[in-house]
Amino acid sequence: MKRLVTCVVLGLLAACSNNSINPQLYSRDILVDLYHGSIDPISKSAIESCGIQIHTTDAPITDKTLAAVGAVWITSNATRDFEPSEIKSIQKFIRSGGTAIGSGQAWAWAYDKKEVSKYPLNQLGKTVGFLITGQNAGKPVNKESSPYLMGVDSVSQTDWWPSRVQSEVNGFVPLIRDENMRTIAIYFPLGRGRVFVFGHESLLKDNPQITVNILQL
């Protein structure tokens, strides 16, 4: 029996050294990026009420700031660009088992005659595999049957119209559509992790249960 226990321990240590076991898979803490965006009090309260610890950063995201959390939430309501090192760290984090949540609308950016691919979240999306388009969508009236939308009878949205969202990779799952079935929220796996993209930050602000579901599942 002692020999068996020793073999199991050695096997686990070997798995950890090969990144087969990932710290992100066991952490429910979330990093909120204040360098490119913000978090509203309603979302903050809903997350903390479930016992999930919120970490924040108001500096560029690094491997170190992501090391202690299982998810990162980026609301791009600022014009600050992503640095190449940030994109590399976030992509590595997701592929290793982390969850990334991106929320923001790009049609106002495009309306100002700015190139939509340079919208801050799309700088990340180009590498990760999504695009928040410069096309505005309508009301979030059609929601898919998904565990991430449990407890949400109808999706509320009180702010400006969201942007249409599209995935640049195969295997994506629409979560929310407007009255014309244009997609405004999607989910897709990436490596061992998950990516969620919402075409407006208010989709999560007005429906905090969605964020809670993402973090708890």
Tab-separated table of C-alpha atoms in Angstrom:
chain	number	residue	atom	x	y	z
A	1	MET	CA	0.000	0.000	0.000
A	2	LYS	CA	2.828	2.381	0.897
A	3	ARG	CA	4.426	1.713	-2.485
A	4	LEU	CA	1.098	2.405	-4.221
A	5	VAL	CA	0.695	5.741	-2.437
A	6	THR	CA	4.243	6.721	-3.389
A	7	CYS	CA	3.546	5.914	-7.054
A	8	VAL	CA	0.353	7.998	-7.013
A	9	VAL	CA	2.133	11.004	-5.481
A	10	LEU	CA	4.970	10.756	-7.978
A	11	GLY	CA	2.452	10.505	-10.795
A	12	LEU	CA	0.668	13.670	-9.658
A	13	LEU	CA	3.959	15.546	-9.381
A	14	ALA	CA	4.873	14.469	-12.904
A	15	ALA	CA	1.475	15.590	-14.188
A	16	CYS	CA	1.888	19.012	-12.579
A	17	SER	CA	5.319	19.423	-14.111
A	18	ASN	CA	3.791	18.710	-17.523
A	19	ASN	CA	0.961	21.210	-16.936
A	20	SER	CA	-1.589	18.353	-17.076
A	21	ILE	CA	-3.012	19.650	-13.814
A	22	ASN	CA	-3.672	23.354	-13.965
A	23	PRO	CA	-4.191	25.770	-11.047
A	24	GLN	CA	-6.782	27.667	-13.085
A	25	LEU	CA	-9.041	24.615	-13.135
A	26	TYR	CA	-9.422	24.768	-9.365
A	27	SER	CA	-9.743	28.496	-8.723
A	28	ARG	CA	-13.089	30.310	-8.819
A	29	ASP	CA	-11.477	33.705	-8.200
A	30	ILE	CA	-11.768	36.269	-10.966
A	31	LEU	CA	-9.468	39.031	-12.162
A	32	VAL	CA	-11.278	42.191	-13.242
A	33	ASP	CA	-9.271	44.301	-15.667
A	34	LEU	CA	-9.463	47.946	-14.637
A	35	TYR	CA	-6.680	48.908	-17.032
A	36	HIS	CA	-8.957	48.627	-20.066
A	37	GLY	CA	-12.366	48.838	-18.396
A	38	SER	CA	-14.288	48.703	-15.115
A	39	ILE	CA	-16.782	46.733	-13.054
A	40	ASP	CA	-20.170	48.033	-11.947
A	41	PRO	CA	-21.370	47.754	-8.315
A	42	ILE	CA	-24.258	45.407	-9.198
A	43	SER	CA	-21.985	42.834	-10.827
A	44	LYS	CA	-19.412	43.173	-8.044
A	45	SER	CA	-22.032	42.544	-5.363
A	46	ALA	CA	-23.520	39.531	-7.196
A	47	ILE	CA	-20.115	37.907	-7.670
A	48	GLU	CA	-18.981	38.459	-4.089
A	49	SER	CA	-22.290	37.213	-2.656
A	50	CYS	CA	-21.465	33.797	-4.129
A	51	GLY	CA	-18.171	33.636	-2.275
A	52	ILE	CA	-16.077	34.386	-5.348
A	53	GLN	CA	-13.090	36.616	-4.647
A	54	ILE	CA	-12.487	39.514	-7.021
A	55	HIS	CA	-8.931	40.521	-7.842
A	56	THR	CA	-8.317	43.709	-9.804
A	57	THR	CA	-5.480	45.148	-11.833
A	58	ASP	CA	-5.037	48.685	-13.111
A	59	ALA	CA	-1.833	47.805	-14.922
A	60	PRO	CA	-1.135	45.668	-18.008
A	61	ILE	CA	-2.176	42.027	-17.543
A	62	THR	CA	0.684	39.586	-17.005
A	63	ASP	CA	1.195	35.891	-16.329
A	64	LYS	CA	1.624	36.819	-12.676
A	65	THR	CA	-1.698	38.671	-12.331
A	66	LEU	CA	-3.487	35.708	-13.924
A	67	ALA	CA	-1.698	33.034	-11.901
A	68	ALA	CA	-4.028	33.066	-8.881
A	69	VAL	CA	-7.390	33.213	-10.670
A	70	GLY	CA	-9.605	30.978	-12.777
A	71	ALA	CA	-11.228	33.726	-14.853
A	72	VAL	CA	-10.522	37.182	-16.238
A	73	TRP	CA	-13.197	39.738	-17.132
A	74	ILE	CA	-12.404	42.549	-19.548
A	75	THR	CA	-14.958	45.277	-20.238
A	76	SER	CA	-13.572	47.445	-22.985
A	77	ASN	CA	-15.116	50.811	-22.214
A	78	ALA	CA	-11.773	52.581	-22.504
A	79	THR	CA	-9.603	53.358	-25.525
A	80	ARG	CA	-6.393	51.895	-24.131
A	81	ASP	CA	-4.738	49.410	-26.491
A	82	PHE	CA	-3.704	45.912	-25.501
A	83	GLU	CA	0.018	45.341	-25.381
A	84	PRO	CA	1.341	42.281	-27.258
A	85	SER	CA	2.554	40.806	-23.957
A	86	GLU	CA	-0.972	41.066	-22.504
A	87	ILE	CA	-2.509	39.235	-25.452
A	88	LYS	CA	0.116	36.504	-25.161
A	89	SER	CA	-0.534	36.097	-21.418
A	90	ILE	CA	-4.321	35.977	-21.826
A	91	GLN	CA	-4.180	33.462	-24.668
A	92	LYS	CA	-1.823	31.256	-22.651
A	93	PHE	CA	-4.128	31.556	-19.633
A	94	ILE	CA	-7.198	30.447	-21.619
A	95	ARG	CA	-5.476	27.558	-23.353
A	96	SER	CA	-4.214	26.344	-19.987
A	97	GLY	CA	-7.747	26.107	-18.573
A	98	GLY	CA	-8.772	29.654	-17.691
A	99	THR	CA	-12.011	31.447	-18.534
A	100	ALA	CA	-12.036	34.788	-20.342
A	101	ILE	CA	-15.080	37.074	-20.422
A	102	GLY	CA	-15.066	40.008	-22.826
A	103	SER	CA	-17.850	42.587	-22.986
A	104	GLY	CA	-18.090	45.790	-24.960
A	105	GLN	CA	-19.713	47.404	-27.994
A	106	ALA	CA	-17.740	48.492	-31.046
A	107	TRP	CA	-20.333	50.147	-33.291
A	108	ALA	CA	-19.793	53.558	-31.667
A	109	TRP	CA	-16.071	53.092	-32.297
A	110	ALA	CA	-16.752	52.323	-35.957
A	111	TYR	CA	-19.261	55.204	-36.165
A	112	ASP	CA	-16.381	57.560	-35.357
A	113	LYS	CA	-14.691	56.201	-38.503
A	114	LYS	CA	-12.187	54.179	-36.521
A	115	GLU	CA	-11.087	50.797	-37.848
A	116	VAL	CA	-13.147	48.202	-35.957
A	117	SER	CA	-10.248	45.720	-35.865
A	118	LYS	CA	-8.384	48.231	-33.686
A	119	TYR	CA	-11.170	48.375	-31.101
A	120	PRO	CA	-9.327	47.283	-27.912
A	121	LEU	CA	-11.199	44.012	-27.343
A	122	ASN	CA	-10.806	43.115	-31.010
A	123	GLN	CA	-7.055	43.429	-30.641
A	124	LEU	CA	-7.367	40.472	-28.271
A	125	GLY	CA	-10.069	38.824	-30.381
A	126	LYS	CA	-7.822	38.703	-33.445
A	127	THR	CA	-5.595	36.231	-31.603
A	128	VAL	CA	-8.203	34.464	-29.480
A	129	GLY	CA	-10.811	34.075	-32.239
A	130	PHE	CA	-13.679	36.569	-32.067
A	131	LEU	CA	-14.801	39.889	-33.484
A	132	ILE	CA	-17.128	42.481	-31.963
A	133	THR	CA	-18.399	44.030	-35.169
A	134	GLY	CA	-19.154	47.633	-36.044
A	135	GLN	CA	-22.790	46.686	-36.671
A	136	ASN	CA	-25.309	47.519	-33.968
A	137	ALA	CA	-27.941	44.903	-33.123
A	138	GLY	CA	-31.355	45.122	-31.486
A	139	LYS	CA	-32.889	44.001	-28.223
A	140	PRO	CA	-31.608	40.799	-26.576
A	141	VAL	CA	-34.911	38.945	-26.879
A	142	ASN	CA	-33.774	35.479	-27.976
A	143	LYS	CA	-31.701	33.403	-25.582
A	144	GLU	CA	-30.480	29.883	-26.119
A	145	SER	CA	-31.122	26.972	-23.774
A	146	SER	CA	-27.800	27.008	-21.941
A	147	PRO	CA	-26.631	26.346	-18.380
A	148	TYR	CA	-24.910	29.733	-18.546
A	149	LEU	CA	-28.360	31.353	-18.772
A	150	MET	CA	-29.980	29.421	-15.925
A	151	GLY	CA	-32.132	31.608	-13.686
A	152	VAL	CA	-32.405	34.312	-16.367
A	153	ASP	CA	-36.033	34.361	-17.489
A	154	SER	CA	-35.441	37.210	-19.926
A	155	VAL	CA	-32.322	39.177	-20.787
A	156	SER	CA	-32.507	42.844	-19.795
A	157	GLN	CA	-30.564	45.654	-21.402
A	158	THR	CA	-31.068	49.287	-20.482
A	159	ASP	CA	-28.084	50.917	-22.185
A	160	TRP	CA	-27.190	51.552	-25.824
A	161	TRP	CA	-27.744	48.872	-28.460
A	162	PRO	CA	-25.205	46.054	-28.407
A	163	SER	CA	-22.849	45.176	-31.236
A	164	ARG	CA	-23.223	42.021	-33.264
A	165	VAL	CA	-20.612	39.447	-32.263
A	166	GLN	CA	-19.057	36.777	-34.429
A	167	SER	CA	-16.589	33.977	-33.836
A	168	GLU	CA	-13.534	33.459	-35.991
A	169	VAL	CA	-13.200	29.809	-34.897
A	170	ASN	CA	-15.259	26.649	-35.306
A	171	GLY	CA	-17.299	25.223	-32.461
A	172	PHE	CA	-18.736	28.466	-31.112
A	173	VAL	CA	-22.151	28.489	-29.429
A	174	PRO	CA	-24.543	31.480	-29.684
A	175	LEU	CA	-25.967	32.479	-26.299
A	176	ILE	CA	-28.104	35.567	-26.982
A	177	ARG	CA	-29.604	36.968	-30.208
A	178	ASP	CA	-31.698	40.009	-31.054
A	179	GLU	CA	-35.176	40.045	-32.624
A	180	ASN	CA	-33.629	39.448	-36.057
A	181	MET	CA	-31.554	36.537	-34.761
A	182	ARG	CA	-28.314	38.494	-34.924
A	183	THR	CA	-25.839	37.102	-32.419
A	184	ILE	CA	-24.839	39.412	-29.564
A	185	ALA	CA	-23.290	36.916	-27.142
A	186	ILE	CA	-21.268	33.783	-27.824
A	187	TYR	CA	-19.235	31.092	-26.100
A	188	PHE	CA	-16.500	28.838	-27.448
A	189	PRO	CA	-13.824	26.544	-26.046
A	190	LEU	CA	-10.159	27.336	-26.595
A	191	GLY	CA	-7.585	24.757	-25.603
A	192	ARG	CA	-8.633	23.664	-22.115
A	193	GLY	CA	-10.334	26.973	-21.403
A	194	ARG	CA	-13.438	28.961	-22.350
A	195	VAL	CA	-14.142	32.297	-24.012
A	196	PHE	CA	-17.358	34.309	-23.555
A	197	VAL	CA	-17.991	37.447	-25.623
A	198	PHE	CA	-20.853	39.917	-25.122
A	199	GLY	CA	-21.616	42.781	-27.503
A	200	HIS	CA	-22.187	45.276	-24.708
A	201	GLU	CA	-21.009	45.502	-21.096
A	202	SER	CA	-24.570	46.228	-19.953
A	203	LEU	CA	-25.663	42.721	-20.972
A	204	LEU	CA	-23.768	41.498	-17.928
A	205	LYS	CA	-24.408	44.544	-15.751
A	206	ASP	CA	-28.174	44.212	-16.173
A	207	ASN	CA	-28.062	40.409	-15.870
A	208	PRO	CA	-25.495	39.632	-13.164
A	209	GLN	CA	-26.727	36.038	-12.892
A	210	ILE	CA	-25.054	35.306	-16.239
A	211	THR	CA	-21.638	36.214	-14.876
A	212	VAL	CA	-22.277	34.191	-11.729
A	213	ASN	CA	-23.286	31.161	-13.819
A	214	ILE	CA	-20.134	31.421	-15.922
A	215	LEU	CA	-17.942	31.532	-12.836
A	216	GLN	CA	-19.723	28.714	-11.021
A	217	LEU	CA	-19.906	26.210	-13.904
